Each structure stands twice: as C-alpha cells, then as structure tokens.
C-alpha cells in the first residue's frame, strides 16, 4: 500500500514539474515574440554598468523589459532612486514582484514597453534586441526630456551616435550610454 501511494505521489510531483516547465517555456516564447528573450545579467556586471554614470538619488530610473527585476532592484537599493520595471511576461512579472516585495520606491509594472510613458524618466535602462530598440528609438526621441541618460546593454541605438557619451567594452555584451 505504501508503495502504491509513493508511486502516485511521484507521478503527481512529476506532473506538477512538467506543467510548471511548460508554462515557463511558453512565457519565454511569449517574451521573445513580443520583442526580446529573457537573458539575466550577473550582479557584478550590473554594478559595473550602473556605476559608470552618475545616478542621483530621488530621480526616476525606468528599466524596460525588466525580466526578474534585478537591475531595477539594485539601482533602487544602491542609489536611492525611484525605480520602475516594465515587464510583459506574466511569469517573470510574478517572480520580479515576489523578489521585490518590501523594497520601497520600487514599482514593477505589467505592460508593453512600447506603450509605457517615459516622460518622467531620468534614466532608462534596456537590454533588448535591435529590432525592438529601433521601435523604441522613435518613442524615446518624442517622450524623453533633455538630459535623460539611456543605458543600452548589448546593442547600440542606431542613429544616436551624436548622443553617445560612453561605451563599456565587456564580454559578452558591450554597454552603450547616451544622453538625450
């Protein structure tokens, strides 16, 4: 009898695992189709990226496509800014909100980055594919105020060479800093 129960318990746990894995993979495919796949960045690299520009406390830092929220959480904790992460993937959104619970001045918003208002941002961080960056470029040109620093990890913003203020040449991705 105990082997029978153990057998069904193992089958039940396997079923839960497979359903969870399927949902996770589906959410990653969804993110990819909406613009960019989820790729995490190491904490050490995040510190290097954020410390390369003067980030002032009290300002607004927006991370577009925030994934699990590690960049926006770090900048809020280390620099005292108001952080806003924008994520469309429901599983990453849930995980990011879970990891961010109890952190003041941090908001993780569900939404499409192409529809999120950037008019109040002082800093914008993105780690997105070139195709979605190209779509965002027009939006940023219209909505961002003068002086906003845009940090693009991984890919250049084409046509913004005159706004480029700094480049960190690191492996596997370079980081590009622009001032509007």
Short mmCIF file of C-alpha atoms in Angstrom, two decimals:
data_model
loop_
_atom_site.label_atom_id
_atom_site.label_comp_id
_atom_site.label_asym_id
_atom_site.label_seq_id
_atom_site.Cartn_x
_atom_site.Cartn_y
_atom_site.Cartn_z
CA UNK A 1 0.00 0.00 0.00
CA UNK A 2 2.78 2.48 0.86
CA UNK A 3 4.49 1.80 -2.49
CA UNK A 4 1.21 2.50 -4.27
CA UNK A 5 0.87 5.89 -2.51
CA UNK A 6 4.53 6.71 -3.09
CA UNK A 7 4.16 5.86 -6.78
CA UNK A 8 1.18 8.25 -7.16
CA UNK A 9 2.94 10.96 -5.17
CA UNK A 10 5.93 10.75 -7.51
CA UNK A 11 3.62 10.84 -10.56
CA UNK A 12 1.80 13.86 -9.12
CA UNK A 13 5.03 15.74 -8.43
CA UNK A 14 6.31 14.91 -11.92
CA UNK A 15 3.08 16.22 -13.40
CA UNK A 16 3.38 19.49 -11.41
CA UNK A 17 7.01 19.85 -12.55
CA UNK A 18 6.12 19.27 -16.23
CA UNK A 19 3.22 21.74 -16.11
CA UNK A 20 5.46 24.36 -14.47
CA UNK A 21 8.21 23.79 -17.02
CA UNK A 22 5.71 24.08 -19.88
CA UNK A 23 4.34 27.36 -18.52
CA UNK A 24 7.84 28.76 -18.05
CA UNK A 25 8.90 27.83 -21.59
CA UNK A 26 5.66 29.26 -23.01
CA UNK A 27 6.30 32.53 -21.16
CA UNK A 28 9.83 32.73 -22.57
CA UNK A 29 8.50 32.17 -26.09
CA UNK A 30 5.89 34.88 -25.47
CA UNK A 31 8.60 37.35 -24.35
CA UNK A 32 10.66 36.55 -27.41
CA UNK A 33 7.71 37.10 -29.74
CA UNK A 34 6.92 40.42 -28.04
CA UNK A 35 10.43 41.77 -28.54
CA UNK A 36 13.26 40.14 -26.60
CA UNK A 37 14.04 36.89 -24.85
CA UNK A 38 14.83 36.92 -21.14
CA UNK A 39 18.60 36.92 -20.52
CA UNK A 40 19.80 37.63 -17.00
CA UNK A 41 22.81 39.79 -16.17
CA UNK A 42 25.29 38.97 -13.38
CA UNK A 43 25.22 41.16 -10.26
CA UNK A 44 28.88 42.15 -10.69
CA UNK A 45 28.21 43.31 -14.23
CA UNK A 46 25.11 45.24 -13.13
CA UNK A 47 27.20 47.11 -10.54
CA UNK A 48 29.78 47.97 -13.20
CA UNK A 49 27.09 49.19 -15.61
CA UNK A 50 25.33 51.36 -13.02
CA UNK A 51 28.46 52.86 -11.50
CA UNK A 52 29.68 54.09 -14.90
CA UNK A 53 27.33 57.09 -14.83
CA UNK A 54 26.35 59.49 -12.06
CA UNK A 55 22.97 58.25 -10.80
CA UNK A 56 21.42 60.73 -8.38
CA UNK A 57 19.11 59.81 -5.52
CA UNK A 58 15.49 60.81 -5.89
CA UNK A 59 15.50 60.57 -9.69
CA UNK A 60 13.36 58.12 -11.70
CA UNK A 61 15.03 55.03 -13.20
CA UNK A 62 12.99 53.00 -15.70
CA UNK A 63 14.00 49.51 -16.82
CA UNK A 64 12.21 48.47 -20.00
CA UNK A 65 11.82 44.71 -20.24
CA UNK A 66 12.85 44.26 -16.62
CA UNK A 67 12.72 40.45 -16.54
CA UNK A 68 13.23 39.34 -12.93
CA UNK A 69 13.89 42.96 -11.89
CA UNK A 70 17.49 42.53 -10.76
CA UNK A 71 18.74 45.75 -12.38
CA UNK A 72 15.95 48.00 -11.11
CA UNK A 73 16.14 46.43 -7.63
CA UNK A 74 19.90 47.03 -7.49
CA UNK A 75 19.67 50.67 -8.59
CA UNK A 76 16.92 51.40 -6.05
CA UNK A 77 18.87 49.78 -3.20
CA UNK A 78 22.30 51.23 -4.10
CA UNK A 79 21.45 54.70 -5.44
CA UNK A 80 18.18 55.69 -3.75
CA UNK A 81 16.25 56.35 -6.94
CA UNK A 82 12.60 55.61 -7.61
CA UNK A 83 12.66 52.50 -9.76
CA UNK A 84 10.10 51.33 -12.28
CA UNK A 85 10.43 47.98 -14.03
CA UNK A 86 8.20 47.24 -17.00
CA UNK A 87 7.68 43.61 -17.98
CA UNK A 88 5.16 41.84 -20.21
CA UNK A 89 5.99 38.21 -19.36
CA UNK A 90 3.50 37.15 -16.64
CA UNK A 91 5.80 34.60 -15.01
CA UNK A 92 8.78 36.98 -14.88
CA UNK A 93 6.42 39.70 -13.64
CA UNK A 94 5.24 37.47 -10.79
CA UNK A 95 8.81 36.45 -9.91
CA UNK A 96 10.06 40.03 -10.05
CA UNK A 97 7.27 41.24 -7.79
CA UNK A 98 7.97 38.39 -5.37
CA UNK A 99 11.69 39.24 -5.23
CA UNK A 100 10.91 42.96 -4.87
CA UNK A 101 8.45 42.73 -2.00
CA UNK A 102 9.25 45.11 0.82
CA UNK A 103 11.50 47.37 -1.27
CA UNK A 104 10.35 50.98 -1.06
CA UNK A 105 10.38 53.24 -4.13
CA UNK A 106 10.14 50.26 -6.48
CA UNK A 107 7.26 49.55 -8.83
CA UNK A 108 7.09 46.56 -11.16
CA UNK A 109 4.51 47.26 -13.86
CA UNK A 110 2.87 44.84 -16.23
CA UNK A 111 2.85 46.26 -19.68
CA UNK A 112 4.13 46.57 -23.19
CA UNK A 113 7.26 48.74 -23.24
CA UNK A 114 6.08 50.40 -26.45
CA UNK A 115 3.01 51.74 -24.61
CA UNK A 116 4.69 52.77 -21.35
CA UNK A 117 5.13 56.52 -20.85
CA UNK A 118 8.76 57.67 -20.50
CA UNK A 119 8.03 61.36 -19.94
CA UNK A 120 9.03 61.30 -16.24
CA UNK A 121 12.15 59.14 -16.61
CA UNK A 122 15.59 60.48 -15.71
CA UNK A 123 17.38 57.21 -16.58
CA UNK A 124 16.27 54.45 -18.93
CA UNK A 125 17.88 51.01 -18.99
CA UNK A 126 17.29 48.45 -21.70
CA UNK A 127 18.70 45.07 -22.63
CA UNK A 128 16.66 44.41 -25.74
CA UNK A 129 17.08 43.15 -29.29
CA UNK A 130 17.93 45.67 -32.06
CA UNK A 131 14.52 45.35 -33.72
CA UNK A 132 12.62 46.45 -30.60
CA UNK A 133 15.26 49.13 -29.83
CA UNK A 134 14.58 50.59 -33.27
CA UNK A 135 10.86 50.82 -32.43
CA UNK A 136 11.66 52.36 -29.04
CA UNK A 137 14.04 54.94 -30.53
CA UNK A 138 11.22 56.98 -32.05
CA UNK A 139 9.25 56.78 -28.80
CA UNK A 140 12.29 57.87 -26.75
CA UNK A 141 13.01 60.77 -29.11
CA UNK A 142 9.44 62.03 -28.63
CA UNK A 143 8.93 61.36 -24.90
CA UNK A 144 12.27 61.67 -23.10
CA UNK A 145 13.19 65.04 -21.64
CA UNK A 146 16.52 66.63 -22.44
CA UNK A 147 19.38 65.26 -20.35
CA UNK A 148 17.94 61.78 -19.75
CA UNK A 149 20.60 59.05 -19.74
CA UNK A 150 19.73 55.94 -21.73
CA UNK A 151 21.76 52.82 -20.96
CA UNK A 152 21.54 50.18 -23.69
CA UNK A 153 23.19 46.94 -22.63
CA UNK A 154 24.03 44.68 -25.53
CA UNK A 155 23.19 46.72 -28.59
CA UNK A 156 23.73 50.21 -29.99
CA UNK A 157 20.89 52.58 -30.68
CA UNK A 158 21.32 53.20 -34.40
CA UNK A 159 21.33 56.84 -35.35
CA UNK A 160 22.22 58.05 -31.86
CA UNK A 161 25.99 58.30 -32.37
CA UNK A 162 25.91 62.05 -31.61
CA UNK A 163 24.28 61.24 -28.24
CA UNK A 164 26.76 58.54 -27.27
CA UNK A 165 28.64 59.56 -24.11
CA UNK A 166 30.32 56.33 -23.05
CA UNK A 167 30.89 52.69 -24.03
CA UNK A 168 31.94 49.80 -21.81
CA UNK A 169 33.50 47.11 -23.97
CA UNK A 170 32.84 43.99 -21.96
CA UNK A 171 32.14 40.36 -22.81
CA UNK A 172 29.72 39.04 -23.90
CA UNK A 173 27.86 42.36 -24.32
CA UNK A 174 29.03 45.94 -24.63
CA UNK A 175 27.07 48.68 -22.85
CA UNK A 176 26.25 51.99 -24.53
CA UNK A 177 25.40 55.20 -22.67
CA UNK A 178 23.50 58.01 -24.37
CA UNK A 179 22.30 61.44 -23.27
CA UNK A 180 19.13 62.83 -24.85
#
